[in-house]
């Protein structure tokens, strides 16, 4: 994306309204992919009511998702993502498809995140952070701007992001552990699906 396109997205993410200025006229030039999600009204209402961390946030819900890269509406799983963004009207989500589909950067994703950028009003800082970390070779996540609709209503511009564990597994052969954060008791780690024999030793080491 060019700088002009990024600024266009940042100023036109939520509820575009026609105004007589050149900036608004360029919004139609930014061709973002659209993700359409369908879920039961009860599930959507329960999500909206959550303001703090709760068990419901960890529960996968059945949804139907449609996306340009998908041949048709597809059954999938969804749950809320990120405790710090629960207070935002537009939630962040984790999506789990039945099979991998190419959603950007020629990378097939079966699981990905939809980040609402609640703490990034300009919608530039989050994108730039992922871009910088990728250029530095630290986090190779695939990511892109998308527009999200839920039950036919626009939720604005989100950042679709590949899960960090998946990105590291894809780019770092032989990966055995990702240390997410440090606590007084050591590190909180996350392992690839097939845990190698070394994982117990690593637990003791860290």
Coordinates of C-alpha atoms in Angstrom, one line a residue, residues 36-205:
X36 CA -18.6 -11.0 5.6
X37 CA -19.4 -12.9 8.8
X38 CA -22.8 -14.3 9.8
X39 CA -23.5 -15.4 13.4
X40 CA -26.6 -15.9 15.5
X41 CA -28.1 -12.7 17.0
X42 CA -27.7 -14.2 20.5
X43 CA -24.0 -14.8 20.0
X44 CA -23.4 -11.3 18.6
X45 CA -25.3 -9.7 21.5
X46 CA -23.3 -11.8 24.0
X47 CA -20.1 -10.6 22.5
X48 CA -21.2 -7.0 22.6
X49 CA -22.0 -7.2 26.3
X50 CA -18.6 -8.5 27.3
X51 CA -16.5 -5.7 28.8
X52 CA -14.0 -7.7 30.8
X53 CA -12.2 -11.1 30.5
X54 CA -14.6 -14.0 30.7
X55 CA -14.9 -17.7 29.9
X56 CA -17.1 -16.8 27.0
X57 CA -14.2 -15.1 25.4
X58 CA -12.4 -18.4 25.1
X59 CA -15.3 -20.3 23.6
X60 CA -15.4 -21.0 19.8
X61 CA -18.7 -20.1 18.2
X62 CA -20.1 -21.4 14.9
X63 CA -20.2 -18.8 12.1
X64 CA -20.5 -18.6 8.3
X65 CA -17.8 -16.6 6.6
X66 CA -17.6 -15.3 3.0
X67 CA -14.4 -13.8 1.5
X68 CA -13.1 -13.1 -2.0
X69 CA -10.7 -16.0 -1.7
X70 CA -13.4 -18.5 -0.7
X71 CA -15.5 -20.2 -3.4
X72 CA -18.7 -19.7 -1.4
X73 CA -20.0 -19.1 2.1
X74 CA -18.0 -21.4 4.4
X75 CA -18.7 -22.7 7.9
X76 CA -16.0 -21.6 10.3
X77 CA -15.3 -21.0 14.0
X78 CA -14.9 -17.7 15.8
X79 CA -14.0 -16.4 19.2
X80 CA -13.1 -13.0 20.7
X81 CA -9.5 -12.1 20.8
X82 CA -7.6 -9.8 23.1
X83 CA -8.8 -8.9 26.6
X84 CA -7.7 -5.3 26.3
X85 CA -10.0 -4.6 23.4
X86 CA -13.2 -6.0 25.0
X87 CA -14.4 -2.5 26.0
X88 CA -14.4 -1.4 22.3
X89 CA -17.8 -1.6 20.4
X90 CA -15.9 -3.3 17.6
X91 CA -14.3 -6.5 19.0
X92 CA -11.2 -8.3 17.8
X93 CA -11.7 -11.9 16.6
X94 CA -9.9 -15.1 16.0
X95 CA -11.1 -17.1 13.0
X96 CA -10.6 -20.8 12.3
X97 CA -11.4 -22.2 8.9
X98 CA -11.8 -25.9 8.0
X99 CA -8.9 -25.6 5.6
X100 CA -6.2 -23.1 4.6
X101 CA -7.1 -20.4 2.1
X102 CA -4.8 -17.8 0.5
X103 CA -5.8 -14.5 2.1
X104 CA -2.7 -12.4 1.3
X105 CA 1.0 -12.4 0.6
X106 CA 0.6 -15.8 -1.2
X107 CA 0.2 -17.4 2.3
X108 CA -2.5 -20.0 2.9
X109 CA -4.1 -19.3 6.3
X110 CA -6.4 -21.7 8.2
X111 CA -6.4 -19.6 11.4
X112 CA -6.0 -15.8 11.5
X113 CA -6.9 -12.8 13.6
X114 CA -9.1 -9.8 12.8
X115 CA -7.6 -6.9 14.9
X116 CA -9.9 -3.9 15.5
X117 CA -7.0 -1.5 16.2
X118 CA -9.0 -0.1 19.1
X119 CA -5.9 1.7 20.5
X120 CA -4.9 3.0 17.1
X121 CA -7.4 5.7 16.0
X122 CA -5.4 6.5 12.9
X123 CA -5.1 2.8 11.9
X124 CA -1.5 3.4 10.9
X125 CA 0.5 2.5 14.0
X126 CA -0.6 -1.2 14.1
X127 CA 0.1 -1.7 10.4
X128 CA 3.5 0.1 10.6
X129 CA 4.5 -2.0 13.7
X130 CA 3.8 -5.3 11.9
X131 CA 5.6 -4.0 8.8
X132 CA 8.7 -2.9 10.8
X133 CA 8.9 -6.1 12.8
X134 CA 8.7 -8.1 9.5
X135 CA 11.4 -6.0 7.9
X136 CA 13.6 -6.5 10.9
X137 CA 13.1 -10.3 10.6
X138 CA 11.5 -10.6 14.1
X139 CA 7.9 -11.5 13.3
X140 CA 7.1 -12.7 9.8
X141 CA 3.3 -12.5 10.1
X142 CA 1.3 -12.0 6.9
X143 CA -1.1 -9.1 7.4
X144 CA -3.4 -6.8 5.4
X145 CA -6.2 -4.3 5.8
X146 CA -9.7 -5.7 5.2
X147 CA -13.2 -4.4 5.7
X148 CA -15.4 -6.5 8.0
X149 CA -19.2 -6.9 7.9
X150 CA -21.1 -8.8 10.6
X151 CA -24.7 -9.8 9.8
X152 CA -24.7 -7.3 7.0
X153 CA -23.5 -4.3 9.1
X154 CA -20.1 -2.7 8.5
X155 CA -17.6 -2.9 11.3
X156 CA -15.1 -0.7 9.6
X157 CA -11.5 -1.4 8.7
X158 CA -9.7 -4.3 10.5
X159 CA -6.2 -5.7 10.2
X160 CA -6.2 -9.3 9.2
X161 CA -3.1 -10.9 10.8
X162 CA -1.6 -14.4 10.6
X163 CA -1.1 -15.9 14.0
X164 CA 2.5 -15.4 15.2
X165 CA 3.0 -19.1 16.1
X166 CA 1.9 -20.1 12.6
X167 CA 4.1 -17.5 11.0
X168 CA 7.2 -18.6 12.9
X169 CA 6.4 -22.3 12.2
X170 CA 6.1 -21.4 8.5
X171 CA 9.4 -19.5 8.3
X172 CA 11.5 -21.2 11.0
X173 CA 11.9 -25.0 10.4
X174 CA 12.5 -27.0 13.5
X175 CA 10.8 -24.5 15.8
X176 CA 10.2 -26.1 19.2
X177 CA 8.9 -23.2 21.4
X178 CA 7.7 -19.6 21.3
X179 CA 8.1 -17.8 24.6
X180 CA 5.2 -15.4 24.7
X181 CA 5.9 -13.5 28.0
X182 CA 8.0 -13.7 31.1
X183 CA 6.5 -14.1 34.6
X184 CA 8.0 -14.5 38.1
X185 CA 7.8 -18.3 37.6
X186 CA 9.6 -18.3 34.2
X187 CA 8.3 -18.0 30.6
X188 CA 4.8 -18.6 29.3
X189 CA 5.4 -20.6 26.1
X190 CA 3.4 -21.9 23.2
X191 CA 4.4 -25.0 21.3
X192 CA 3.8 -26.2 17.7
X193 CA 0.9 -28.7 17.4
X194 CA 3.3 -31.7 17.4
X195 CA 5.4 -31.2 20.5
X196 CA 9.0 -32.5 20.1
X197 CA 10.7 -34.5 22.9
X198 CA 12.7 -31.5 23.8
X199 CA 9.7 -29.5 25.1
X200 CA 9.9 -30.9 28.7
X201 CA 13.6 -30.0 28.8
X202 CA 12.9 -26.5 27.6
X203 CA 10.2 -26.1 30.3
X204 CA 12.8 -26.9 32.9
X205 CA 15.4 -24.6 31.3

